Short mmCIF file of C-alpha atoms in Angstrom, two decimals:
data_model
loop_
_atom_site.label_atom_id
_atom_site.label_comp_id
_atom_site.label_asym_id
_atom_site.label_seq_id
_atom_site.Cartn_x
_atom_site.Cartn_y
_atom_site.Cartn_z
CA MET A 219 52.76 47.21 71.23
CA ARG A 220 55.23 48.83 69.24
CA THR A 221 54.27 49.15 65.47
CA GLU A 222 56.89 50.92 63.42
CA ILE A 223 56.12 53.08 59.88
CA ARG A 224 58.36 53.76 57.31
CA PHE A 225 56.90 56.26 54.54
CA ALA A 226 58.82 56.65 51.38
CA GLY A 227 59.04 57.94 48.01
CA PHE A 228 60.57 60.83 46.53
CA GLY A 229 60.06 64.71 47.39
CA GLY A 230 56.98 66.81 46.41
CA GLN A 231 54.44 63.35 46.54
CA GLY A 232 53.47 64.69 50.08
CA ILE A 233 55.76 61.63 52.04
CA VAL A 234 56.36 63.54 55.29
CA THR A 235 52.70 65.42 54.66
CA ALA A 236 51.32 61.91 55.38
CA ALA A 237 53.00 61.04 57.89
CA VAL A 238 52.26 64.14 59.69
CA ILE A 239 48.62 64.10 58.83
CA PHE A 240 48.83 60.07 59.74
CA GLY A 241 50.93 60.62 63.05
CA LYS A 242 48.34 63.33 63.93
CA ALA A 243 45.04 61.09 63.68
CA ALA A 244 46.66 58.65 65.70
CA ALA A 245 48.14 60.91 68.53
CA ILE A 246 44.97 63.25 68.73
CA TYR A 247 42.24 61.18 67.41
CA ALA A 248 43.32 57.45 68.30
CA ASP A 249 44.97 58.20 71.52
CA LYS A 250 48.14 56.42 70.59
CA TYR A 251 51.70 57.75 71.93
CA VAL A 252 53.33 58.64 68.89
CA VAL A 253 56.89 60.23 67.43
CA GLN A 254 57.23 60.69 64.04
CA THR A 255 60.56 61.74 62.36
CA GLN A 256 61.95 62.49 59.06
CA VAL A 257 65.35 62.84 57.50
CA TYR A 258 65.97 66.51 56.49
CA GLY A 259 68.12 66.03 54.00
CA PRO A 260 68.49 69.24 51.30
CA GLU A 261 65.59 67.27 49.25
CA ALA A 262 63.86 69.17 46.67
CA ARG A 263 61.29 67.76 43.97
CA GLY A 264 62.60 64.64 42.63
CA GLY A 265 65.08 63.55 45.07
CA SER A 266 63.87 60.91 48.14
CA ALA A 267 62.03 61.57 51.40
CA THR A 268 61.41 59.58 53.99
CA SER A 269 59.55 59.66 57.41
CA ALA A 270 58.67 57.71 59.77
CA VAL A 271 56.21 57.17 62.77
CA VAL A 272 56.35 54.64 65.81
CA LEU A 273 52.90 54.06 67.45
CA ASP A 274 52.71 52.45 70.66
CA ASP A 275 50.03 52.05 73.47
CA ALA A 276 52.69 53.36 76.01
CA ASP A 277 55.03 55.82 76.04
CA ILE A 278 57.43 55.89 73.07
CA LEU A 279 61.11 56.15 74.61
CA TYR A 280 63.60 54.92 71.81
CA PRO A 281 62.14 57.50 68.83
CA LYS A 282 63.71 56.32 65.68
CA VAL A 283 62.42 53.41 63.53
CA THR A 284 64.87 50.70 63.68
CA ASP A 285 63.28 47.28 61.82
CA PRO A 286 59.67 48.40 60.41
CA ASP A 287 56.48 46.49 61.04
CA ILE A 288 54.70 48.52 57.94
CA TYR A 289 55.82 50.61 54.88
CA VAL A 290 54.35 52.71 52.50
CA ILE A 291 56.15 52.84 49.65
CA MET A 292 55.75 55.51 46.33
CA SER A 293 59.13 55.02 44.41
CA GLN A 294 60.87 52.58 42.93
CA ASP A 295 64.44 53.96 44.32
CA SER A 296 62.74 53.85 47.59
CA PHE A 297 61.31 50.21 47.38
CA ASP A 298 65.28 49.27 46.61
CA LYS A 299 66.25 51.62 49.27
CA TYR A 300 63.55 50.13 52.05
CA GLY A 301 61.28 47.59 50.45
CA THR A 302 64.20 45.27 49.64
CA LYS A 303 65.11 45.19 53.48
CA ALA A 304 61.58 44.53 55.15
CA LYS A 305 61.46 41.89 57.44
CA SER A 306 59.45 38.59 56.29
CA ASP A 307 56.11 39.91 58.44
CA ALA A 308 55.91 42.73 57.52
CA ILE A 309 53.33 44.44 55.57
CA VAL A 310 54.06 46.91 52.53
CA VAL A 311 51.67 49.07 50.84
CA LEU A 312 52.55 49.98 47.92
CA ASP A 313 52.16 52.41 44.63
CA SER A 314 51.57 49.62 42.13
CA GLY A 315 52.48 52.47 39.07
CA LEU A 316 55.45 53.32 40.57
CA VAL A 317 56.70 50.56 42.48
CA HIS A 318 58.25 48.00 40.03
CA ASP A 319 59.44 45.33 42.36
CA ARG A 320 57.15 43.30 45.00
CA PRO A 321 58.68 42.34 48.54
CA ASN A 322 59.17 38.87 49.88
CA CYS A 323 56.11 39.77 52.31
CA THR A 324 52.56 40.36 52.41
CA TYR A 325 51.87 43.51 50.10
CA TYR A 326 49.24 45.50 48.95
CA GLU A 327 49.28 47.11 45.74
CA VAL A 328 47.61 50.22 45.04
CA PRO A 329 47.41 52.31 42.04
CA ALA A 330 47.26 55.41 44.47
CA SER A 331 49.29 57.99 41.53
CA ARG A 332 47.33 56.53 38.89
CA VAL A 333 43.78 56.85 40.47
CA ALA A 334 44.14 60.29 42.05
CA LYS A 335 45.07 61.62 38.69
CA GLU A 336 42.56 59.53 36.46
CA GLU A 337 39.78 59.54 38.62
CA LEU A 338 39.92 62.66 41.39
CA GLY A 339 41.85 64.91 38.71
CA ARG A 340 44.07 65.97 41.22
CA VAL A 341 47.86 63.86 41.48
CA ILE A 342 48.76 65.27 44.53
CA VAL A 343 46.07 63.10 46.18
CA ALA A 344 47.96 60.11 46.14
CA ASN A 345 49.62 60.31 49.05
CA ILE A 346 45.97 60.26 50.75
CA ILE A 347 45.02 57.41 48.94
CA MET A 348 47.84 55.77 50.68
CA LEU A 349 46.83 56.93 53.99
CA GLY A 350 43.41 55.23 53.22
CA ALA A 351 45.02 52.20 51.68
CA LEU A 352 47.38 51.86 55.27
CA VAL A 353 44.69 52.13 57.26
CA ALA A 354 42.28 49.90 55.39
CA ALA A 355 44.89 46.93 55.07
CA THR A 356 46.54 46.89 58.58
CA GLY A 357 44.02 48.31 61.43
CA VAL A 358 46.60 50.18 63.13
CA ILE A 359 44.24 53.13 63.19
CA GLY A 360 40.15 53.35 63.42
CA ARG A 361 39.21 54.88 59.88
CA GLU A 362 37.30 57.56 61.28
CA ALA A 363 40.36 58.92 63.33
CA LEU A 364 42.17 58.95 60.04
CA LYS A 365 39.31 61.01 58.74
CA GLU A 366 39.45 63.32 61.62
CA GLY A 367 43.15 63.56 61.12
CA ILE A 368 42.93 64.28 57.56
CA LEU A 369 40.03 66.97 58.32
CA SER A 370 42.02 68.86 60.74
CA SER A 371 45.24 69.17 58.63
CA VAL A 372 44.31 69.45 54.66
CA PRO A 373 43.69 73.35 53.75
CA LYS A 374 40.06 75.12 53.64
CA GLY A 375 38.53 73.69 50.84
CA THR A 376 39.90 70.53 49.83
CA GLU A 377 37.95 68.29 52.42
CA GLU A 378 35.92 67.14 50.29
CA LEU A 379 38.63 65.88 47.67
CA ASN A 380 40.76 64.72 50.00
CA LEU A 381 38.28 62.32 51.81
CA LYS A 382 37.27 61.13 48.51
CA ALA A 383 40.97 60.06 48.10
CA MET A 384 41.25 58.49 51.54
CA THR A 385 37.83 56.12 50.57
CA GLN A 386 39.18 55.67 47.32
CA GLY A 387 42.31 53.97 49.58
CA PHE A 388 39.92 52.08 51.73
CA GLU A 389 37.86 50.88 48.45
CA ILE A 390 41.11 50.04 46.66
CA ILE A 391 42.41 47.12 50.21
CA GLU A 392 38.77 46.17 50.47
CA LYS A 393 38.42 44.88 46.63
CA ILE A 394 41.92 43.10 47.03
CA LYS A 395 40.81 41.45 50.93
CA ALA A 396 37.31 40.50 49.12
CA MET B 132 40.97 75.44 77.95
CA SER B 133 43.92 72.67 78.12
CA GLN B 134 44.60 71.25 75.13
CA LEU B 135 46.42 68.11 73.04
CA GLU B 136 48.77 69.19 70.04
CA PHE B 137 51.06 66.91 67.54
CA VAL B 138 53.63 69.39 66.89
CA GLN B 139 57.40 69.56 65.96
CA GLY B 140 59.89 69.88 69.72
CA ASN B 141 61.11 73.52 67.89
CA ILE B 142 57.57 74.41 67.93
CA ALA B 143 56.83 73.57 71.17
CA CYS B 144 59.70 75.60 72.36
CA GLY B 145 57.86 78.49 70.73
CA LYS B 146 54.64 77.99 72.43
CA GLY B 147 56.31 77.21 75.55
CA ALA B 148 57.45 80.74 75.30
CA ILE B 149 54.39 82.52 73.87
CA ALA B 150 53.07 80.26 77.59
CA ALA B 151 55.79 82.32 79.70
CA GLY B 152 54.71 85.37 78.19
CA CYS B 153 57.85 85.87 75.83
CA THR B 154 56.68 89.15 73.50
CA PHE B 155 60.38 89.88 71.71
CA PHE B 156 62.08 87.51 69.67
CA GLY B 157 65.30 88.66 67.87
CA GLY B 158 67.12 86.37 65.45
CA TYR B 159 68.13 85.07 62.60
CA PRO B 160 66.66 81.73 61.55
CA ILE B 161 69.33 78.45 60.93
CA THR B 162 68.62 75.09 60.25
CA PRO B 163 67.69 73.14 62.78
CA SER B 164 66.10 75.95 64.56
CA THR B 165 64.19 77.77 62.33
CA GLU B 166 61.34 76.65 63.41
CA VAL B 167 61.70 78.31 66.38
CA ALA B 168 61.89 81.47 64.42
CA GLU B 169 59.05 80.95 62.17
CA TYR B 170 56.11 80.16 64.85
CA MET B 171 57.37 82.87 66.90
CA ALA B 172 57.00 85.33 63.77
CA ALA B 173 53.34 84.29 63.48
CA ALA B 174 52.42 84.14 66.79
CA LEU B 175 54.23 87.65 68.36
CA PRO B 176 52.19 89.73 65.81
CA LYS B 177 49.01 88.55 67.25
CA ILE B 178 49.62 89.40 71.08
CA GLU B 179 49.32 93.18 72.26
CA GLY B 180 52.95 94.22 72.66
CA GLY B 181 54.30 91.45 70.75
CA CYS B 182 57.52 91.71 68.43
CA PHE B 183 59.26 89.82 66.10
CA ILE B 184 62.52 90.95 64.31
CA GLN B 185 64.53 89.34 62.11
CA MET B 186 67.87 90.71 62.22
CA GLU B 187 70.99 90.51 59.90
CA ASP B 188 73.00 87.98 61.75
CA GLU B 189 72.90 86.33 65.22
CA ILE B 190 75.37 88.77 66.71
CA ALA B 191 72.14 91.53 66.27
CA GLY B 192 69.76 88.76 66.95
CA ILE B 193 71.26 88.44 70.63
CA ALA B 194 71.77 92.13 70.92
CA CYS B 195 68.09 93.04 70.39
CA ALA B 196 66.73 90.19 72.46
CA ILE B 197 69.31 92.15 75.74
CA GLY B 198 67.37 95.24 74.66
CA ALA B 199 63.79 93.81 74.53
CA ALA B 200 64.81 92.47 78.23
CA TRP B 201 65.82 95.92 79.16
CA THR B 202 62.22 97.46 78.52
CA GLY B 203 61.20 94.66 80.96
CA ALA B 204 59.95 92.58 78.00
CA ARG B 205 60.63 88.57 78.32
CA SER B 206 63.06 88.41 75.41
CA MET B 207 64.49 85.14 73.55
CA THR B 208 66.22 84.12 70.38
CA ALA B 209 67.08 80.28 68.84
CA THR B 210 69.49 79.26 67.00
CA SER B 211 72.32 76.83 66.55
CA GLY B 212 75.87 75.86 66.27
CA PRO B 213 77.49 78.62 63.71
CA GLY B 214 74.63 81.09 65.41
CA PHE B 215 75.63 79.95 69.23
CA SER B 216 79.39 80.76 68.27
CA LEU B 217 78.16 84.12 66.91
CA MET B 218 76.32 85.24 69.77
CA MET B 219 79.07 84.31 72.59
CA GLU B 220 80.34 87.72 73.48
CA ASN B 221 76.76 89.14 73.55
CA ILE B 222 76.08 86.08 75.84
CA GLY B 223 78.79 87.56 78.26
CA TYR B 224 77.67 90.57 78.17
CA ALA B 225 74.10 89.21 79.09
CA PHE B 226 75.81 87.81 82.15
CA MET B 227 78.00 91.08 83.09
CA THR B 228 74.87 93.27 82.78
CA GLU B 229 72.22 90.53 84.50
CA THR B 230 70.23 90.43 81.54
CA PRO B 231 67.04 88.02 81.69
CA CYS B 232 67.04 86.78 78.52
CA VAL B 233 66.55 83.08 76.79
CA ILE B 234 68.79 81.52 74.19
CA VAL B 235 67.53 78.08 72.62
CA ASN B 236 70.05 76.11 71.03
CA VAL B 237 68.99 73.39 68.95
CA GLN B 238 72.34 71.64 68.18
CA ARG B 239 73.81 70.40 65.19
CA GLY B 240 77.21 68.81 64.47
CA GLY B 241 79.96 71.15 64.34
CA PRO B 242 82.28 72.62 64.67
CA SER B 243 82.07 75.21 61.59
CA THR B 244 78.95 74.42 59.38
CA GLY B 245 79.54 71.03 60.30
CA GLN B 246 75.83 69.00 59.60
CA PRO B 247 72.94 71.28 59.32
CA THR B 248 70.28 69.01 59.43
CA MET B 249 71.80 66.13 62.03
CA ALA B 250 71.46 66.22 65.61
CA ALA B 251 74.47 66.56 68.33
CA GLN B 252 75.13 67.53 72.10
CA GLY B 253 78.44 69.42 70.46
CA ASP B 254 77.76 72.53 72.63
CA MET B 255 77.69 71.60 76.10
CA MET B 256 80.99 72.75 76.71
CA GLN B 257 80.34 76.04 75.30
CA ALA B 258 77.15 77.02 76.65
CA ARG B 259 79.17 76.37 80.08
CA TYR B 260 82.42 78.39 78.83
CA GLY B 261 82.21 79.94 75.57
CA SER B 262 82.32 83.42 76.30
CA HIS B 263 85.49 84.80 77.84
CA GLY B 264 86.15 85.59 81.33
CA ASP B 265 84.68 83.85 84.62
CA TYR B 266 80.92 83.23 84.88
CA SER B 267 78.20 80.54 85.20
CA ILE B 268 75.11 80.33 83.45
CA ILE B 269 71.84 78.07 83.24
CA ALA B 270 71.47 75.54 81.03
CA LEU B 271 68.14 73.04 80.30
CA CYS B 272 67.98 69.69 78.17
CA PRO B 273 64.39 68.58 77.34
CA ALA B 274 64.61 64.75 76.24
CA THR B 275 60.60 65.16 74.74
CA VAL B 276 58.69 67.34 72.88
CA GLN B 277 56.76 68.43 75.68
CA GLU B 278 59.95 68.66 77.93
CA CYS B 279 60.98 71.65 75.07
CA PHE B 280 57.32 73.43 76.19
CA GLU B 281 57.77 72.74 79.99
CA LEU B 282 61.27 73.64 79.93
CA THR B 283 61.32 76.50 77.89
CA VAL B 284 58.62 77.89 80.43
CA LYS B 285 61.08 76.94 83.01
CA ALA B 286 64.01 78.90 81.31
CA PHE B 287 62.22 81.99 81.51
CA ASN B 288 61.70 81.43 85.20
CA LEU B 289 64.95 80.27 85.93
CA SER B 290 66.53 83.71 84.03
CA ASP B 291 64.07 85.88 85.72
CA GLN B 292 64.63 84.67 88.78
CA PHE B 293 68.20 84.87 88.96
CA ARG B 294 69.17 87.59 86.26
CA CYS B 295 71.15 85.51 84.03
CA PRO B 296 70.43 84.42 80.41
CA VAL B 297 69.55 80.74 80.52
CA PHE B 298 69.87 78.21 77.41
CA VAL B 299 67.52 75.73 76.58
CA MET B 300 69.58 73.06 74.66
CA THR B 301 67.74 71.01 72.40
CA ASP B 302 69.22 69.13 69.10
CA GLU B 303 67.97 68.52 66.02
CA ILE B 304 66.44 65.31 66.64
CA ILE B 305 63.97 66.68 69.51
CA GLY B 306 63.22 69.84 67.74
CA HIS B 307 62.61 68.52 64.69
CA MET B 308 60.39 65.24 65.50
CA ARG B 309 56.68 65.39 66.41
CA GLU B 310 54.86 64.28 69.46
CA ARG B 311 51.74 64.83 71.12
CA ILE B 312 51.75 67.27 73.77
CA LEU B 313 49.51 68.51 76.42
CA ILE B 314 49.41 72.75 76.60
CA PRO B 315 48.05 73.80 79.97
CA ASP B 316 45.33 76.74 80.42
CA SER B 317 48.38 78.42 82.50
CA VAL B 318 51.79 78.14 83.29
CA GLU B 319 53.61 79.25 86.28
CA ILE B 320 55.26 82.39 85.81
CA ILE B 321 58.05 83.68 88.40
CA ARG B 322 59.44 87.55 87.53
CA PRO B 323 62.23 89.05 88.42
CA LYS B 324 62.22 90.56 92.22
CA PRO B 325 60.78 93.79 92.26
CA ALA B 326 63.13 96.90 93.03
CA LYS B 327 62.23 100.17 94.38
CA PRO B 328 63.06 102.83 92.38
CA THR B 329 65.36 104.60 95.19
CA ASP B 330 67.42 101.07 95.04
CA LEU B 331 70.59 101.09 93.47
CA PRO B 332 70.36 98.99 90.07
CA PHE B 333 73.13 96.74 90.52
CA GLY B 334 72.58 97.01 94.46
CA THR B 335 71.69 93.93 96.16
CA ASP B 336 70.92 92.15 99.86
CA GLU B 337 72.10 88.85 100.93
CA SER B 338 70.59 86.94 97.86
CA ASP B 339 73.07 88.66 95.47
CA ILE B 340 70.63 88.93 93.28
CA PRO B 341 69.45 92.79 92.63
CA GLY B 342 65.68 93.86 92.24
CA PHE B 343 65.15 94.43 87.99
CA LEU B 344 65.00 98.07 87.20
CA PRO B 345 63.92 97.88 83.62
CA PHE B 346 64.40 101.21 81.51
CA GLY B 347 60.99 103.28 82.08
CA SER B 348 60.94 102.33 85.57
CA GLY B 349 62.01 105.59 86.89
CA GLN B 350 65.77 106.09 87.19
CA ARG B 351 68.36 106.77 84.70
CA ILE B 352 70.24 103.38 84.08
CA HIS B 353 73.45 102.82 83.21
CA VAL B 354 73.81 99.58 81.64
CA THR B 355 78.00 98.28 80.67
CA GLY B 356 79.73 95.34 80.13
CA LEU B 357 82.38 97.00 81.76
CA THR B 358 82.86 95.98 85.62
CA HIS B 359 80.79 98.69 87.15
CA ASP B 360 79.19 99.79 91.16
CA GLU B 361 75.95 99.13 92.61
CA ARG B 362 75.18 102.34 90.39
CA GLY B 363 76.25 100.91 87.12
CA TYR B 364 79.14 102.95 86.23
CA PRO B 365 82.12 101.52 84.99
CA ASP B 366 84.83 101.10 87.37
CA SER B 367 87.10 98.63 85.50
CA SER B 368 90.36 99.70 87.78
CA SER B 369 89.90 98.24 90.99
CA TYR B 370 91.09 94.76 91.97
CA GLN B 371 88.27 94.72 94.73
CA ARG B 372 85.91 95.85 92.19
CA HIS B 373 86.21 93.25 89.74
CA GLU B 374 86.53 90.14 92.17
CA MET B 375 83.83 91.67 94.81
CA LEU B 376 81.17 91.61 90.99
CA ILE B 377 82.21 88.72 89.25
CA LYS B 378 82.11 86.47 92.46
CA ARG B 379 78.68 87.78 93.07
CA LEU B 380 77.65 87.08 89.47
CA VAL B 381 79.01 83.41 89.93
CA HIS B 382 77.94 82.78 93.81
CA LYS B 383 74.35 83.58 93.09
CA ILE B 384 73.90 80.91 90.70
CA GLU B 385 76.88 77.93 91.95
CA SER B 386 76.06 78.73 95.49
CA ARG B 387 71.96 77.67 94.87
CA ARG B 388 72.92 74.89 92.25
CA HIS B 389 70.98 72.31 94.26
CA GLU B 390 68.14 74.27 94.39
CA ILE B 391 68.48 74.59 90.61
CA ALA B 392 69.11 71.03 89.95
CA ASP B 393 66.33 69.10 88.42
CA TYR B 394 66.76 65.48 87.74
CA GLU B 395 65.39 62.13 87.36
CA ILE B 396 66.71 59.22 89.00
CA VAL B 397 65.43 55.38 88.38
CA ASN B 398 67.33 52.10 90.29
CA PRO B 399 70.09 54.27 92.17
CA ASP B 400 71.17 51.30 93.63
CA ALA B 401 72.17 49.61 90.93
CA LYS B 402 75.70 48.88 90.19
CA ILE B 403 75.99 50.22 86.56
CA ILE B 404 74.74 54.17 86.43
CA PHE B 405 74.19 55.88 83.34
CA ILE B 406 74.09 59.44 83.01
CA CYS B 407 72.60 61.24 80.49
CA TYR B 408 70.93 64.23 79.18
CA GLY B 409 68.79 65.42 76.52
CA VAL B 410 67.69 63.08 73.28
CA PRO B 411 70.33 59.93 74.46
CA ALA B 412 68.00 59.77 77.44
CA ARG B 413 65.25 57.91 75.76
CA THR B 414 67.91 55.10 74.95
CA VAL B 415 69.02 55.14 78.42
CA GLN B 416 64.82 54.59 79.47
CA GLN B 417 64.95 52.22 77.04
CA LEU B 418 67.61 49.82 78.35
CA ALA B 419 66.56 50.48 81.91
CA ALA B 420 63.05 49.03 81.18
CA GLN B 421 64.93 45.86 79.95
CA ASP B 422 67.74 46.01 82.20
CA LYS B 423 66.86 46.26 85.59
CA ALA B 424 71.02 45.46 86.77
CA ILE B 425 71.09 48.87 85.76
CA GLY B 426 69.56 52.65 86.83
CA TYR B 427 70.21 55.57 85.77
CA LEU B 428 70.57 59.67 86.48
CA ARG B 429 68.80 61.89 83.97
CA LEU B 430 69.92 65.91 83.95
CA ARG B 431 67.25 67.96 82.60
CA ILE B 432 69.48 70.39 84.06
CA VAL B 433 72.94 70.16 83.30
CA TRP B 434 74.73 73.67 83.97
CA PRO B 435 75.09 74.20 86.97
CA PHE B 436 76.11 70.79 87.63
CA PRO B 437 74.74 69.24 90.26
CA GLU B 438 77.52 67.20 91.56
CA GLU B 439 76.42 66.44 95.36
CA VAL B 440 73.75 63.70 93.18
CA LEU B 441 76.33 61.71 92.23
CA LYS B 442 76.46 60.76 96.12
CA GLN B 443 73.36 59.05 95.97
CA PHE B 444 74.71 56.11 94.02
CA LYS B 445 76.00 53.83 97.13
CA ASN B 446 76.43 50.58 95.08
CA VAL B 447 77.97 51.83 91.62
CA THR B 448 81.24 50.34 90.02
CA THR B 449 80.67 52.40 86.50
CA PHE B 450 79.08 55.60 85.84
CA ILE B 451 78.39 55.17 82.17
CA VAL B 452 77.85 58.80 80.00
CA PRO B 453 76.28 58.66 76.54
CA GLU B 454 76.50 61.81 74.97
CA MET B 455 76.17 63.05 70.99
CA ASN B 456 79.57 64.52 71.01
CA LEU B 457 82.74 62.84 71.74
CA GLY B 458 82.84 63.50 75.98
CA MET B 459 82.09 66.96 77.37
CA ILE B 460 79.39 66.27 80.73
CA SER B 461 81.33 62.92 80.94
CA ARG B 462 84.68 64.99 81.97
CA GLU B 463 82.71 67.11 84.28
CA ILE B 464 81.47 64.30 85.88
CA GLU B 465 84.78 62.67 86.09
CA ARG B 466 85.78 65.61 87.97
CA HIS B 467 83.27 65.28 91.14
CA THR B 468 83.91 61.70 91.64
CA ALA B 469 86.56 58.92 92.32
CA ILE B 470 84.24 55.67 90.61
CA PRO B 471 85.56 54.94 87.08
CA VAL B 472 83.32 57.19 84.39
CA VAL B 473 82.98 55.45 81.01
CA SER B 474 81.89 58.15 78.09
CA VAL B 475 80.09 56.58 75.11
CA GLY B 476 80.51 58.96 72.73
CA LYS B 477 78.44 59.32 69.30
CA ILE B 478 78.86 61.71 66.55
CA GLY B 479 77.50 62.15 63.05
CA GLY B 480 73.94 62.43 64.24
CA ASP B 481 72.72 59.00 64.81
CA LEU B 482 71.34 58.28 68.20
CA HIS B 483 72.90 55.61 70.21
CA THR B 484 71.15 52.51 70.51
CA ALA B 485 69.73 50.28 73.46
CA GLN B 486 72.06 47.40 72.31
CA GLU B 487 74.82 49.64 71.73
CA LEU B 488 74.51 50.74 75.31
CA GLN B 489 73.68 47.20 76.60
CA GLU B 490 77.46 45.94 75.23
CA VAL B 491 78.87 48.56 77.06
CA ALA B 492 76.91 47.79 80.29
CA ASN B 493 77.52 44.20 80.07
CA ALA B 494 81.50 44.53 79.57
CA TYR B 495 81.13 46.73 82.81
CA LYS B 496 79.18 44.14 84.65
CA THR B 497 81.77 41.54 84.68
CA ALA B 498 84.35 43.98 84.81
CA GLY B 499 83.62 45.24 87.79
CA GLY B 500 84.35 49.53 87.06
CA GLN B 501 87.83 48.41 85.83
CA ARG B 502 88.96 49.61 82.90
#
């Protein structure tokens, strides 16, 4: 089954990196067919950034995302642009400290940037918390596959920090679901 | 050991080049092709004899790629629209001097600097006719990241086999998107026909393709863009010499266009046949999976154009040609068939959707091919 995921936020949050890590986890470690694309604008830090991943169990022909099933949103601007258009059965995972509005569909509030900064000491891993939350909330790929995807992508010496961030993401969703 | 990787199309072109034994890259980075150069800059210094040079511009980039090919190295460059325009004169030089080399063009919106970060297929005619004079070339069009790898390898083989520059014509979408690819343990490699040191450097047998005597192979060799004789010496004022040379250079490719042809046909008995290449082919494939009343021809090699293939569609009433330009290959198709050809050009960077193509197909299903 085709699943379309939109990642959006601002430049510097690691939006494209998150999509690439997730895509790699799905393609290499969860044996899915995956296409990852991004908008290649002249975006620097602070501008909008977006990336998309299409997952399927069969060959993906049309490569672009048209009507996402899942959103990972990390800024109010990108919520205005994408979140407001989410279809009624979509799932939105949002950074609740940065996105003030809420969509008209199932959503999960993940205070990723706050947790990354206050509990892990590095705001840069907020995107990995969001990936943990995405996987725990939707189950589109297994947790082990995500872990392998992260470990094979992040710089040496940051593995522990990134796995902690991923686990934080899992736990935030588990608490919401409990 | 063969391995799975999750990479961009541009990186897959680089990996294909390395797998094919490429040891030289000369070029100038330009969006959206830069990742090809970036990959080669990292990979080539790790290979014995490997060399990467960033030149002052694209003119120099292809010039040094041509020079490297004459040392016997597998040699390449990569660029996009504006850089491709700058390379045109030297592409003619590579054709005239029968220099094997590979040029990756990651197409973006033009003319001029146009849309650096958006996809297009607007250089398809430039690839065929962009340099001055009569010539013929080979151009491959991948539609997946896996094909970026495979067709780059194939480009090197064709380039050596036919002793001519070969283009890998991708676009910003394929170049920048990531997919899973399988990198095999090894790839088939076809090198140029060897020549004996006693052969004339541009003398040929009935194959029309001379054996390759790169610099250092034991003869003094003169390489010139002027019309030349079998020894390589200029002879530019003879009618016969020029006609003989250019006809041979064109003939060596055009006479083998059905042997070079590489395509995929699905549902050839349909009345509505799409003809596609590159990334829009993926939309056509999606549509064909939903609508059994259409068929398609997907070209992996667009130039030389394999016009004989058009005869395989016995029931066709309309050819529909979606391209990310305002109709280029559609005109080449028109010149080879009496069947109506409908061009569905889309520019701006966005890919045709299945719905858009379905609407066009539906319109011609009822119209029975009449415009």
